[in-house]
PDB file of C-alpha atoms in Angstrom:
ATOM      1  CA  ILE A   1       0.286   3.598 -21.901  1.00  0.00           C
ATOM      2  CA  GLY A   2       2.538   4.969 -24.826  1.00  0.00           C
ATOM      3  CA  LEU A   3       3.379   8.141 -22.332  1.00  0.00           C
ATOM      4  CA  PHE A   4       4.361   6.082 -19.568  1.00  0.00           C
ATOM      5  CA  ASN A   5       6.194   3.339 -21.516  1.00  0.00           C
ATOM      6  CA  ILE A   6       9.090   5.989 -21.922  1.00  0.00           C
ATOM      7  CA  PHE A   7       9.444   6.567 -18.302  1.00  0.00           C
ATOM      8  CA  GLY A   8       9.559   2.955 -17.375  1.00  0.00           C
ATOM      9  CA  CYS A   9      11.687   1.930 -19.674  1.00  0.00           C
ATOM     10  CA  LEU A  10      14.237   4.580 -18.690  1.00  0.00           C
ATOM     11  CA  LEU A  11      13.753   3.685 -14.953  1.00  0.00           C
ATOM     12  CA  SER A  12      14.133  -0.011 -15.723  1.00  0.00           C
ATOM     13  CA  GLY A  13      17.244   1.015 -17.778  1.00  0.00           C
ATOM     14  CA  SER A  14      18.865   3.257 -14.917  1.00  0.00           C
ATOM     15  CA  TRP A  15      18.273   0.338 -12.422  1.00  0.00           C
ATOM     16  CA  ALA A  16      19.603  -2.234 -14.665  1.00  0.00           C
ATOM     17  CA  GLY A  17      22.777  -0.815 -13.923  1.00  0.00           C
ATOM     18  CA  LYS A  18      22.754  -0.593 -10.463  1.00  0.00           C
ATOM     19  CA  TYR A  19      21.159  -3.934  -9.550  1.00  0.00           C
ATOM     20  CA  SER A  20      21.057  -7.368 -10.400  1.00  0.00           C
ATOM     21  CA  LYS A  21      19.240  -7.833 -13.994  1.00  0.00           C
ATOM     22  CA  ALA A  22      17.815 -10.972 -13.247  1.00  0.00           C
ATOM     23  CA  LYS A  23      15.829  -9.927  -9.421  1.00  0.00           C
ATOM     24  CA  LEU A  24      14.915  -6.465 -11.296  1.00  0.00           C
ATOM     25  CA  LEU A  25      12.890  -8.509 -14.314  1.00  0.00           C
ATOM     26  CA  THR A  26      11.555 -10.813 -11.095  1.00  0.00           C
ATOM     27  CA  TRP A  27      10.064  -7.557  -9.702  1.00  0.00           C
ATOM     28  CA  ILE A  28       8.806  -6.261 -13.019  1.00  0.00           C
ATOM     29  CA  TYR A  29       6.944  -9.646 -13.827  1.00  0.00           C
ATOM     30  CA  ALA A  30       5.508  -9.848 -10.613  1.00  0.00           C
ATOM     31  CA  LEU A  31       4.115  -6.191 -10.792  1.00  0.00           C
ATOM     32  CA  ARG A  32       2.373  -6.891 -14.069  1.00  0.00           C
ATOM     33  CA  ALA A  33       0.885 -10.139 -12.193  1.00  0.00           C
ATOM     34  CA  VAL A  34      -0.154  -7.938  -9.285  1.00  0.00           C
ATOM     35  CA  SER A  35      -1.291  -4.925 -11.473  1.00  0.00           C
ATOM     36  CA  ILE A  36      -3.431  -7.529 -13.499  1.00  0.00           C
ATOM     37  CA  ALA A  37      -4.968  -9.120 -10.629  1.00  0.00           C
ATOM     38  CA  ALA A  38      -6.213  -6.071  -9.178  1.00  0.00           C
ATOM     39  CA  PHE A  39      -7.552  -4.764 -12.312  1.00  0.00           C
ATOM     40  CA  MET A  40      -9.787  -7.557 -12.115  1.00  0.00           C
ATOM     41  CA  TYR A  41     -10.437  -7.882  -8.627  1.00  0.00           C
ATOM     42  CA  PHE A  42     -11.809  -3.877  -8.236  1.00  0.00           C
ATOM     43  CA  PRO A  43     -14.957  -2.711  -9.960  1.00  0.00           C
ATOM     44  CA  MET A  44     -14.315  -1.079 -13.520  1.00  0.00           C
ATOM     45  CA  SER A  45     -14.167   2.604 -13.406  1.00  0.00           C
ATOM     46  CA  ALA A  46     -12.577   5.476 -15.101  1.00  0.00           C
ATOM     47  CA  THR A  47     -10.112   5.656 -12.270  1.00  0.00           C
ATOM     48  CA  SER A  48      -9.235   2.028 -12.092  1.00  0.00           C
ATOM     49  CA  VAL A  49      -8.875   2.113 -16.118  1.00  0.00           C
ATOM     50  CA  TYR A  50      -6.409   5.009 -15.896  1.00  0.00           C
ATOM     51  CA  ALA A  51      -4.520   3.825 -12.784  1.00  0.00           C
ATOM     52  CA  PHE A  52      -4.239   0.583 -14.669  1.00  0.00           C
ATOM     53  CA  SER A  53      -2.558   1.997 -18.205  1.00  0.00           C
ATOM     54  CA  ILE A  54      -0.439   3.767 -16.002  1.00  0.00           C
ATOM     55  CA  VAL A  55       0.980   0.968 -14.069  1.00  0.00           C
ATOM     56  CA  THR A  56       0.797  -1.139 -17.553  1.00  0.00           C
ATOM     57  CA  GLY A  57       2.678   1.819 -19.312  1.00  0.00           C
ATOM     58  CA  LEU A  58       5.542   1.893 -16.609  1.00  0.00           C
ATOM     59  CA  LEU A  59       6.176  -2.041 -16.667  1.00  0.00           C
ATOM     60  CA  TRP A  60       5.280  -2.898 -20.300  1.00  0.00           C
ATOM     61  CA  LEU A  61       8.583  -2.149 -21.897  1.00  0.00           C
ATOM     62  CA  ALA A  62      10.581  -1.935 -18.572  1.00  0.00           C
ATOM     63  CA  THR A  63      11.878  -5.681 -19.606  1.00  0.00           C
ATOM     64  CA  VAL A  64      13.683  -4.277 -22.655  1.00  0.00           C
ATOM     65  CA  PRO A  65      16.707  -2.988 -21.054  1.00  0.00           C
ATOM     66  CA  PRO A  66      17.567  -5.658 -18.234  1.00  0.00           C
ATOM     67  CA  THR A  67      16.703  -8.547 -20.958  1.00  0.00           C
ATOM     68  CA  SER A  68      19.216  -7.011 -23.409  1.00  0.00           C
ATOM     69  CA  GLY A  69      21.623  -6.257 -20.586  1.00  0.00           C
ATOM     70  CA  LEU A  70      21.594  -9.914 -19.676  1.00  0.00           C
ATOM     71  CA  VAL A  71      22.152 -11.289 -23.032  1.00  0.00           C
ATOM     72  CA  ALA A  72      24.913  -8.984 -23.584  1.00  0.00           C
ATOM     73  CA  GLN A  73      26.384 -10.191 -20.199  1.00  0.00           C
ATOM     74  CA  MET A  74      25.704 -13.896 -20.923  1.00  0.00           C
ATOM     75  CA  PHE A  75      26.793 -14.004 -24.455  1.00  0.00           C
ATOM     76  CA  GLY A  76      28.850 -10.913 -25.030  1.00  0.00           C
ATOM     77  CA  LEU A  77      28.680  -7.772 -27.582  1.00  0.00           C
ATOM     78  CA  PRO A  78      29.433  -9.542 -30.743  1.00  0.00           C
ATOM     79  CA  TYR A  79      26.129 -11.940 -30.656  1.00  0.00           C
ATOM     80  CA  MET A  80      24.035  -9.436 -28.964  1.00  0.00           C
ATOM     81  CA  GLY A  81      21.868  -8.326 -32.072  1.00  0.00           C
ATOM     82  CA  LEU A  82      21.666 -12.033 -32.974  1.00  0.00           C
ATOM     83  CA  LEU A  83      20.387 -13.216 -29.800  1.00  0.00           C
ATOM     84  CA  TYR A  84      18.491 -10.310 -28.667  1.00  0.00           C
ATOM     85  CA  GLY A  85      16.307 -10.569 -31.690  1.00  0.00           C
ATOM     86  CA  ILE A  86      15.795 -14.122 -31.100  1.00  0.00           C
ATOM     87  CA  VAL A  87      14.636 -13.852 -27.748  1.00  0.00           C
ATOM     88  CA  PHE A  88      12.423 -10.618 -28.537  1.00  0.00           C
ATOM     89  CA  LEU A  89      10.676 -12.928 -31.194  1.00  0.00           C
TER      90      LEU A  89
END
């Protein structure tokens, strides 16, 4: 999961600069729900655990760049540190 967190965060950050951050967050959360439902639906095996771990890694920290971008966009950079800290909490 940790290895794929890197790739998910970098990919999400590049997409957050090109596309709507709110829609990107919607897709990330929807894909999380689908991956959890699929993991619960299919029988557990080593392959399903690895696939779920990869998808979870790609999506877990992928919310950080669009969320911080939205906070900066809505409230401005001077308040971003405090407000993003509250959002993260």
